[in-house]
C-alpha cells in the first residue's frame, strides 16, 4: 500500500511521552484507544529511556491494539525530545500531545479536536481549570509563579502553557520544531511562542486535571523546576527583540553610551535640584517623595533597587511592544517598507 494512501487514512496522531510509567501505561494506552473509537487515529507512545517496564507494557498494549506504536529513546532526553521523536513518526494531519499518566481524562482528546474544527484554530491548548484545581498547595504555588513569570515575559494569549494536552495542525509543528532547542519541560512554552510568532491561531480550552502522583510535589523535583526556569529565560532571550536585532558592536556602544548619558544626567540634575528641593517650602514634599523618613543606609540601596527594577520591567515591556510591531502589516508608509 503506497505511503500517500496510508497518510490519507490517518487523520489524527496522538503522541504520548512516557517515562517510568510501567505500572499503569498498559491500561492508560487502552483507555486512550477506547476514547478514539471509530476515528482514524494512531497512538505513538514514546518511551523516554525508562528504567522500569514501560517499554514492555507499551509493546503488550500494541499487541492488543494495532494502532498503538511504541517508540524507544535509549537515554532519557526529556518530554520535549520524546514528543519531537514521536512527531517524526506521525502521519496524521492533526497532532495531539497527551501525557501518559491520565491526569487529564482521554475524552478531552476528541473534545479538543472538535474545538480546533469549530474555532478554525491551528493550535488548541488545554489549560488547567483553576476553579476545579485540586493539586497540592506547593504545586499550585509553583505553577502560579510560573504562569505569572510567563505572563510578564511573553505576549502569549494563553493562561497556562504547561498542561499535558495540546492539539496542533501538522503544519504548525513542521514550521516550529526546526527553530526550537528546548527538550525538557519548557518546550511547551517554546512551541507556543514559535506558533504565536508565526501568527497561527491559538485557542485555549479548560480541562479538569486530577492529581495522580504521590506526595506534595509529585514527580516534580526542584532540579527540574530550576532547569525549567533557566530554559524559560533562554527562550526569552532567543525570542527577544535584542536577539533579532543582533546589534553590531557600534550599535551596542551607542546603547551603553545612552545609558551612561541617562545616568550622568540623573546625577547632575539631582545635584542641581537638591538645594532647591531642600528649600523649607518644599521640605515636606521632598521629605515624602525622596523617602527621607527612611534612614539613608536603607533608603539609598532601596532607591537603586527600585531604579533597576523599573529599568528591567520597562525593558521587558519594551521588548513586547517592539516584537508586536514586528507582526504589524505594512501601512504603506515610509516606515513600513521592509527590504525584499
Ligand atoms: N517526569 C518526566 N516525565 C517525562 C519525561 N519524559 C517524558 N515524560 C512524560 O511526560 C509527561 C509529563 O510528565 P509528568 O512527570 O507527569 O510531569 P507533571 O505532570 O508535570 O508532574 P506530575 O504532576 O508529577 O505528574 C508524562 O507522560 C511523563 O511520562 C522525563 O524525563 N521526566
Ligand atoms: Mg503528570
CSV table of C-alpha atoms and ligand atoms in Angstrom, one decimal:
chain,number,residue,atom,x,y,z
A,1,UNK,CA,0.0,0.0,0.0
A,2,UNK,CA,1.6,3.3,-1.1
A,3,UNK,CA,2.7,5.8,1.6
A,4,UNK,CA,0.3,8.5,0.4
A,5,UNK,CA,-2.7,6.1,0.7
A,6,UNK,CA,-1.9,5.4,4.4
A,7,UNK,CA,-1.4,9.2,5.1
A,8,UNK,CA,-4.9,9.8,3.8
A,9,UNK,CA,-6.4,7.3,6.2
A,10,UNK,CA,-4.7,8.5,9.4
A,11,UNK,CA,-6.4,11.7,10.5
A,12,UNK,CA,-5.0,12.1,14.0
A,13,UNK,CA,-1.7,11.2,15.6
A,14,UNK,CA,-1.8,11.0,19.4
A,15,UNK,CA,1.8,11.3,20.7
A,16,UNK,CA,2.2,10.0,24.3
A,17,UNK,CA,5.5,10.6,26.1
A,18,UNK,CA,6.2,8.1,28.8
A,19,UNK,CA,9.0,8.0,31.4
A,20,UNK,CA,8.8,5.2,34.1
A,21,UNK,CA,5.0,4.8,33.8
A,22,UNK,CA,5.3,0.9,33.7
A,23,UNK,CA,2.7,0.3,36.5
A,24,UNK,CA,-0.2,1.9,34.6
A,25,UNK,CA,0.8,2.6,30.9
A,26,UNK,CA,-0.9,-0.6,29.6
A,27,UNK,CA,-4.3,0.4,30.9
A,28,UNK,CA,-3.8,4.1,30.1
A,29,UNK,CA,-3.0,3.3,26.5
A,30,UNK,CA,-6.1,1.2,26.1
A,31,UNK,CA,-8.2,3.9,27.7
A,32,UNK,CA,-6.8,6.4,25.2
A,33,UNK,CA,-7.6,3.9,22.4
A,34,UNK,CA,-11.2,3.4,23.6
A,35,UNK,CA,-11.8,7.2,23.7
A,36,UNK,CA,-10.9,7.4,20.0
A,37,UNK,CA,-13.2,4.6,18.9
A,38,UNK,CA,-14.2,4.9,15.2
A,39,UNK,CA,-11.6,7.5,14.4
A,40,UNK,CA,-8.6,7.0,12.1
A,41,UNK,CA,-6.1,7.7,14.8
A,42,UNK,CA,-2.6,6.3,15.6
A,43,UNK,CA,-1.2,6.4,19.1
A,44,UNK,CA,2.6,6.8,19.1
A,45,UNK,CA,3.9,6.1,22.6
A,46,UNK,CA,7.5,7.2,23.1
A,47,UNK,CA,9.4,5.5,25.9
A,48,UNK,CA,11.8,8.2,27.1
A,49,UNK,CA,14.7,5.9,28.3
A,50,UNK,CA,12.6,4.4,31.1
A,51,UNK,CA,14.3,2.1,33.6
A,52,UNK,CA,11.1,0.2,34.5
A,53,UNK,CA,8.7,-2.0,32.5
A,54,UNK,CA,7.3,0.9,30.5
A,55,UNK,CA,8.5,-0.4,27.0
A,56,UNK,CA,7.4,-4.0,27.6
A,57,UNK,CA,4.0,-2.7,28.8
A,58,UNK,CA,3.7,-0.5,25.7
A,59,UNK,CA,4.5,-3.5,23.5
A,60,UNK,CA,2.0,-5.6,25.3
A,61,UNK,CA,-0.7,-2.9,24.6
A,62,UNK,CA,0.4,-2.7,20.9
A,63,UNK,CA,-0.3,-6.4,20.6
A,64,UNK,CA,-4.0,-6.0,21.6
A,65,UNK,CA,-4.5,-2.7,19.7
A,66,UNK,CA,-2.8,-2.4,16.3
A,67,UNK,CA,-2.9,1.4,16.1
A,68,UNK,CA,-0.6,1.7,19.1
A,69,UNK,CA,3.0,2.2,18.0
A,70,UNK,CA,5.8,2.0,20.7
A,71,UNK,CA,9.0,4.0,20.0
A,72,UNK,CA,12.0,3.9,22.3
A,73,UNK,CA,14.6,6.6,23.2
A,74,UNK,CA,17.7,4.8,24.5
A,75,UNK,CA,18.5,7.5,27.0
A,76,UNK,CA,16.2,9.8,29.0
A,77,UNK,CA,16.1,13.0,26.9
A,78,UNK,CA,13.0,14.7,28.3
A,79,UNK,CA,9.4,15.2,27.5
A,80,UNK,CA,10.1,17.6,24.6
A,81,UNK,CA,12.6,15.3,22.9
A,82,UNK,CA,10.1,12.4,23.3
A,83,UNK,CA,7.4,14.4,21.6
A,84,UNK,CA,9.7,15.5,18.7
A,85,UNK,CA,10.7,11.9,18.2
A,86,UNK,CA,7.1,10.8,18.2
A,87,UNK,CA,6.3,13.6,15.6
A,88,UNK,CA,8.9,12.2,13.3
A,89,UNK,CA,6.8,9.0,13.1
A,90,UNK,CA,3.4,10.7,12.9
A,91,UNK,CA,1.3,10.5,9.8
A,92,UNK,CA,-1.8,12.4,10.9
A,93,UNK,CA,-2.9,15.9,9.7
A,94,UNK,CA,-3.8,16.8,13.3
A,95,UNK,CA,-1.3,16.0,16.0
A,96,UNK,CA,-2.2,15.6,19.7
A,97,UNK,CA,0.4,15.8,22.6
A,98,UNK,CA,-1.1,13.9,25.5
A,99,UNK,CA,0.5,13.0,28.9
A,100,UNK,CA,0.5,9.2,29.7
A,101,UNK,CA,-0.4,9.5,33.4
A,102,UNK,CA,-4.0,10.3,32.6
A,103,UNK,CA,-4.1,13.3,34.9
A,104,UNK,CA,-6.3,14.5,32.1
A,105,UNK,CA,-9.1,12.2,31.0
A,106,UNK,CA,-8.7,10.8,27.4
A,107,UNK,CA,-12.2,12.1,26.4
A,108,UNK,CA,-10.6,15.6,26.2
A,109,UNK,CA,-8.7,14.5,23.1
A,110,UNK,CA,-11.8,14.2,21.0
A,111,UNK,CA,-13.2,17.4,22.6
A,112,UNK,CA,-10.1,19.5,21.7
A,113,UNK,CA,-10.1,18.1,18.2
A,114,UNK,CA,-13.7,19.3,17.8
A,115,UNK,CA,-12.8,22.7,19.3
A,116,UNK,CA,-10.0,23.1,16.7
A,117,UNK,CA,-12.5,22.4,14.0
A,118,UNK,CA,-15.2,24.7,15.3
A,119,UNK,CA,-12.9,27.6,16.1
A,120,UNK,CA,-10.9,27.2,12.9
A,121,UNK,CA,-7.8,27.2,15.1
A,122,UNK,CA,-4.3,26.0,14.3
A,123,UNK,CA,-3.5,25.1,17.9
A,124,UNK,CA,-5.7,24.2,20.9
A,125,UNK,CA,-4.0,24.2,24.3
A,126,UNK,CA,-5.7,22.6,27.2
A,127,UNK,CA,-5.4,24.7,30.4
A,128,UNK,CA,-5.9,23.7,34.0
A,129,UNK,CA,-9.4,24.7,35.0
A,130,UNK,CA,-8.3,26.7,38.1
A,131,UNK,CA,-11.9,26.5,39.5
A,132,UNK,CA,-11.5,22.8,40.0
A,133,UNK,CA,-7.8,22.6,40.5
A,134,UNK,CA,-7.2,20.1,43.4
A,135,UNK,CA,-3.4,20.0,43.1
A,136,UNK,CA,-1.5,20.1,46.4
A,137,UNK,CA,-0.7,23.7,47.6
A,138,UNK,CA,3.1,23.5,46.8
A,139,UNK,CA,2.2,22.6,43.1
A,140,UNK,CA,-0.4,25.3,42.8
A,141,UNK,CA,2.1,27.8,44.2
A,142,UNK,CA,4.8,26.7,41.7
A,143,UNK,CA,2.5,26.8,38.7
A,144,UNK,CA,1.0,30.2,39.7
A,145,UNK,CA,4.6,31.5,39.9
A,146,UNK,CA,5.5,30.1,36.6
A,147,UNK,CA,2.3,31.3,34.9
A,148,UNK,CA,2.9,34.8,36.1
A,149,UNK,CA,6.5,34.8,35.0
A,150,UNK,CA,5.5,33.7,31.5
A,151,UNK,CA,2.7,36.4,31.5
A,152,UNK,CA,5.3,39.1,32.4
A,153,UNK,CA,7.9,38.0,29.9
A,154,UNK,CA,5.9,36.8,26.9
A,155,UNK,CA,2.9,38.2,24.9
A,156,UNK,CA,1.0,34.9,24.7
A,157,UNK,CA,-2.8,34.8,24.8
A,158,UNK,CA,-2.6,31.6,26.8
A,159,UNK,CA,-3.1,31.5,30.6
A,160,UNK,CA,-1.2,28.2,31.2
A,161,UNK,CA,1.4,26.7,28.8
A,162,UNK,CA,2.3,23.6,30.8
A,163,UNK,CA,-0.9,21.5,30.8
A,164,UNK,CA,-0.4,18.0,29.3
A,165,UNK,CA,-2.8,18.1,26.4
A,166,UNK,CA,-2.4,20.1,23.2
A,167,UNK,CA,-3.7,19.8,19.6
A,168,UNK,CA,-1.8,21.1,16.5
A,169,UNK,CA,-2.3,21.3,12.8
A,170,UNK,CA,0.7,19.3,11.4
A,171,UNK,CA,2.0,22.5,9.6
A,172,UNK,CA,2.5,24.3,12.9
A,173,UNK,CA,4.9,21.7,14.2
A,174,UNK,CA,6.6,21.3,10.8
A,175,UNK,CA,7.4,25.1,10.9
A,176,UNK,CA,8.1,25.4,14.6
A,177,UNK,CA,10.1,22.4,15.6
A,178,UNK,CA,13.2,23.1,13.4
A,179,UNK,CA,13.5,26.5,15.2
A,180,UNK,CA,13.3,25.0,18.7
A,181,UNK,CA,16.0,23.8,21.1
A,182,UNK,CA,14.5,23.0,24.4
A,183,UNK,CA,14.0,19.3,25.0
A,184,UNK,CA,12.6,19.2,28.6
A,185,UNK,CA,9.6,20.7,30.3
A,186,UNK,CA,9.9,24.3,28.9
A,187,UNK,CA,9.5,23.0,25.4
A,188,UNK,CA,5.7,23.6,25.7
A,189,UNK,CA,6.4,27.3,26.1
A,190,UNK,CA,8.9,27.5,23.3
A,191,UNK,CA,6.5,25.8,21.0
A,192,UNK,CA,3.6,28.2,21.8
A,193,UNK,CA,5.9,31.2,21.4
A,194,UNK,CA,7.0,29.9,18.0
A,195,UNK,CA,3.4,29.2,16.9
A,196,UNK,CA,2.2,32.7,18.1
A,197,UNK,CA,5.2,34.3,16.3
A,198,UNK,CA,4.2,32.6,13.1
A,199,UNK,CA,0.8,34.2,13.5
A,200,UNK,CA,-1.1,30.8,14.0
A,201,UNK,CA,-4.5,31.0,15.7
A,202,UNK,CA,-4.1,29.6,19.2
A,203,UNK,CA,-7.1,29.0,21.4
A,204,UNK,CA,-7.3,27.5,24.9
A,205,UNK,CA,-9.8,25.1,26.4
A,206,UNK,CA,-10.2,24.5,30.2
A,207,UNK,CA,-9.7,20.9,31.2
A,208,UNK,CA,-10.0,19.1,34.5
A,209,UNK,CA,-6.6,17.9,35.8
A,210,UNK,CA,-6.7,15.4,38.6
A,211,UNK,CA,-3.6,14.8,40.7
A,212,UNK,CA,-2.5,11.1,40.3
A,213,UNK,CA,1.0,11.2,41.9
A,214,UNK,CA,2.1,10.7,45.5
A,215,UNK,CA,3.3,13.5,47.8
A,216,UNK,CA,3.0,17.3,47.6
A,217,UNK,CA,5.2,17.7,44.6
A,218,UNK,CA,4.5,14.6,42.6
A,219,UNK,CA,7.4,13.8,40.2
A,220,UNK,CA,8.4,17.5,40.1
A,221,UNK,CA,11.9,18.0,41.5
A,222,UNK,CA,13.5,21.3,42.4
A,223,UNK,CA,16.3,20.5,40.0
A,224,UNK,CA,13.8,20.1,37.1
A,225,UNK,CA,12.0,23.3,38.3
A,226,UNK,CA,15.2,25.2,38.3
A,227,UNK,CA,16.2,23.8,34.8
A,228,UNK,CA,12.7,24.8,33.5
A,229,UNK,CA,13.2,28.3,34.8
A,230,UNK,CA,16.6,28.6,33.2
A,231,UNK,CA,15.2,27.2,29.9
A,232,UNK,CA,12.4,29.8,30.1
A,233,UNK,CA,15.0,32.6,30.3
A,234,UNK,CA,16.9,31.1,27.4
A,235,UNK,CA,13.7,31.0,25.3
A,236,UNK,CA,13.0,34.6,26.3
A,237,UNK,CA,16.4,35.7,25.1
A,238,UNK,CA,16.3,33.6,21.9
A,239,UNK,CA,12.8,35.1,21.1
A,240,UNK,CA,13.8,38.6,22.1
A,241,UNK,CA,14.0,41.8,20.0
A,242,UNK,CA,17.6,42.0,21.1
A,243,UNK,CA,18.3,38.6,19.5
A,244,UNK,CA,16.5,39.7,16.3
A,245,UNK,CA,18.3,43.0,16.2
A,246,UNK,CA,21.7,41.3,16.9
A,247,UNK,CA,23.2,44.8,17.4
A,248,UNK,CA,26.7,45.4,16.0
A,249,UNK,CA,29.5,46.5,18.3
A,250,UNK,CA,28.8,50.1,17.2
A,251,UNK,CA,25.1,49.9,18.0
A,252,UNK,CA,25.9,48.3,21.3
A,253,UNK,CA,28.4,51.1,22.0
A,254,UNK,CA,25.6,53.7,21.4
A,255,UNK,CA,23.2,51.8,23.6
A,256,UNK,CA,25.7,51.8,26.5
A,257,UNK,CA,26.5,55.4,25.8
A,258,UNK,CA,22.8,56.2,26.0
A,259,UNK,CA,22.5,54.5,29.4
A,260,UNK,CA,25.6,56.4,30.6
A,261,UNK,CA,24.1,59.6,29.5
A,262,UNK,CA,20.9,59.0,31.4
A,263,UNK,CA,22.9,58.1,34.4
A,264,UNK,CA,25.1,61.2,34.3
A,265,UNK,CA,22.1,63.4,33.6
A,266,UNK,CA,20.4,61.9,36.6
A,267,UNK,CA,23.3,62.6,38.9
A,268,UNK,CA,23.7,66.1,37.5
A,269,UNK,CA,20.0,67.1,37.9
A,270,UNK,CA,19.9,65.5,41.4
A,271,UNK,CA,22.8,67.7,42.4
A,272,UNK,CA,21.3,70.8,40.8
A,273,UNK,CA,17.9,70.3,42.2
A,274,UNK,CA,18.9,69.2,45.7
A,275,UNK,CA,19.4,72.8,47.1
A,276,UNK,CA,16.0,73.7,45.6
A,277,UNK,CA,14.3,70.6,46.9
A,278,UNK,CA,15.7,71.2,50.4
A,279,UNK,CA,14.1,74.7,50.5
A,280,UNK,CA,11.9,74.9,53.6
A,281,UNK,CA,8.9,75.5,51.4
A,282,UNK,CA,9.4,72.1,49.6
A,283,UNK,CA,10.8,70.4,52.6
A,284,UNK,CA,7.6,68.4,53.5
A,285,UNK,CA,7.0,67.4,49.9
A,286,UNK,CA,10.6,66.2,49.3
A,287,UNK,CA,10.6,64.5,52.7
A,288,UNK,CA,7.9,62.2,51.4
A,289,UNK,CA,8.8,61.9,47.7
A,290,UNK,CA,12.5,61.2,48.3
A,291,UNK,CA,11.7,58.9,51.2
A,292,UNK,CA,13.8,61.0,53.6
A,293,UNK,CA,11.9,59.4,56.5
A,294,UNK,CA,13.8,56.2,55.8
A,295,UNK,CA,17.4,56.1,57.1
A,296,UNK,CA,19.8,56.7,54.2
A,297,UNK,CA,21.6,53.4,54.8
A,298,UNK,CA,18.4,51.6,53.8
A,299,UNK,CA,16.9,54.3,51.5
A,300,UNK,CA,19.7,54.6,49.0
A,301,UNK,CA,20.0,50.8,48.2
A,302,UNK,CA,16.2,50.8,48.0
A,303,UNK,CA,16.2,53.7,45.5
A,304,UNK,CA,18.9,51.9,43.5
A,305,UNK,CA,17.0,48.7,43.5
A,306,UNK,CA,13.7,50.4,42.6
A,307,UNK,CA,15.6,52.0,39.7
A,308,UNK,CA,17.0,48.7,38.5
A,309,UNK,CA,13.5,47.1,38.7
A,310,UNK,CA,11.9,50.0,36.8
A,311,UNK,CA,14.6,49.6,34.0
A,312,UNK,CA,14.0,45.8,33.9
A,313,UNK,CA,10.2,46.0,33.7
A,314,UNK,CA,10.5,48.7,31.1
A,315,UNK,CA,12.9,46.6,29.0
A,316,UNK,CA,10.5,43.6,29.3
A,317,UNK,CA,7.5,45.7,28.2
A,318,UNK,CA,9.6,47.5,25.5
A,319,UNK,CA,10.6,44.1,24.1
A,320,UNK,CA,7.0,43.0,23.9
A,321,UNK,CA,5.9,46.2,22.1
A,322,UNK,CA,8.9,46.1,19.7
A,323,UNK,CA,8.1,42.4,18.9
A,324,UNK,CA,4.4,43.3,18.5
A,325,UNK,CA,5.5,46.0,16.0
A,326,UNK,CA,7.1,43.1,14.1
A,327,UNK,CA,3.8,41.5,13.4
A,328,UNK,CA,2.2,44.7,12.2
A,329,UNK,CA,1.4,44.8,8.5
A,330,UNK,CA,3.0,47.4,6.1
A,331,UNK,CA,0.8,50.5,6.5
A,332,UNK,CA,2.0,51.8,3.1
A,333,UNK,CA,4.1,54.5,4.7
A,334,UNK,CA,7.9,55.0,4.6
A,335,UNK,CA,8.4,53.3,7.9
A,336,UNK,CA,6.6,50.2,6.7
A,337,UNK,CA,9.0,49.4,3.9
A,338,UNK,CA,10.9,46.2,4.6
A,339,UNK,CA,13.8,45.1,2.4
A,340,UNK,CA,12.8,42.4,-0.1
B,1,LIG,N1,9.0,13.5,34.7
B,1,LIG,C1,9.3,13.2,33.5
B,1,LIG,N2,8.3,12.9,32.6
B,1,LIG,C2,8.6,12.6,31.4
B,1,LIG,C3,10.0,12.6,30.9
B,1,LIG,N3,10.0,12.2,29.7
B,1,LIG,C4,8.7,12.0,29.3
B,1,LIG,N4,7.9,12.2,30.3
B,1,LIG,C5,6.4,12.2,30.3
B,1,LIG,O1,5.9,13.5,30.2
B,1,LIG,C6,4.6,13.5,30.8
B,1,LIG,C7,4.5,14.6,31.9
B,1,LIG,O2,5.4,14.3,32.9
B,1,LIG,P1,5.0,14.2,34.5
B,1,LIG,O3,6.1,13.6,35.2
B,1,LIG,O4,3.6,13.6,34.5
B,1,LIG,O5,5.0,15.8,34.8
B,1,LIG,P2,3.9,16.6,35.5
B,1,LIG,O6,2.5,16.2,35.0
B,1,LIG,O7,4.3,18.0,35.4
B,1,LIG,O8,4.1,16.2,37.0
B,1,LIG,P3,3.1,15.2,37.9
B,1,LIG,O9,2.0,16.1,38.4
B,1,LIG,O10,4.1,14.8,39.0
B,1,LIG,O11,2.6,14.1,37.0
B,1,LIG,C8,4.3,12.1,31.4
B,1,LIG,O12,3.6,11.4,30.4
B,1,LIG,C9,5.7,11.5,31.5
B,1,LIG,O13,5.8,10.1,31.5
B,1,LIG,C10,11.0,12.9,31.8
B,1,LIG,O14,12.2,12.9,31.5
B,1,LIG,N5,10.6,13.2,33.1
B,2,LIG,MG1,1.8,14.3,35.1
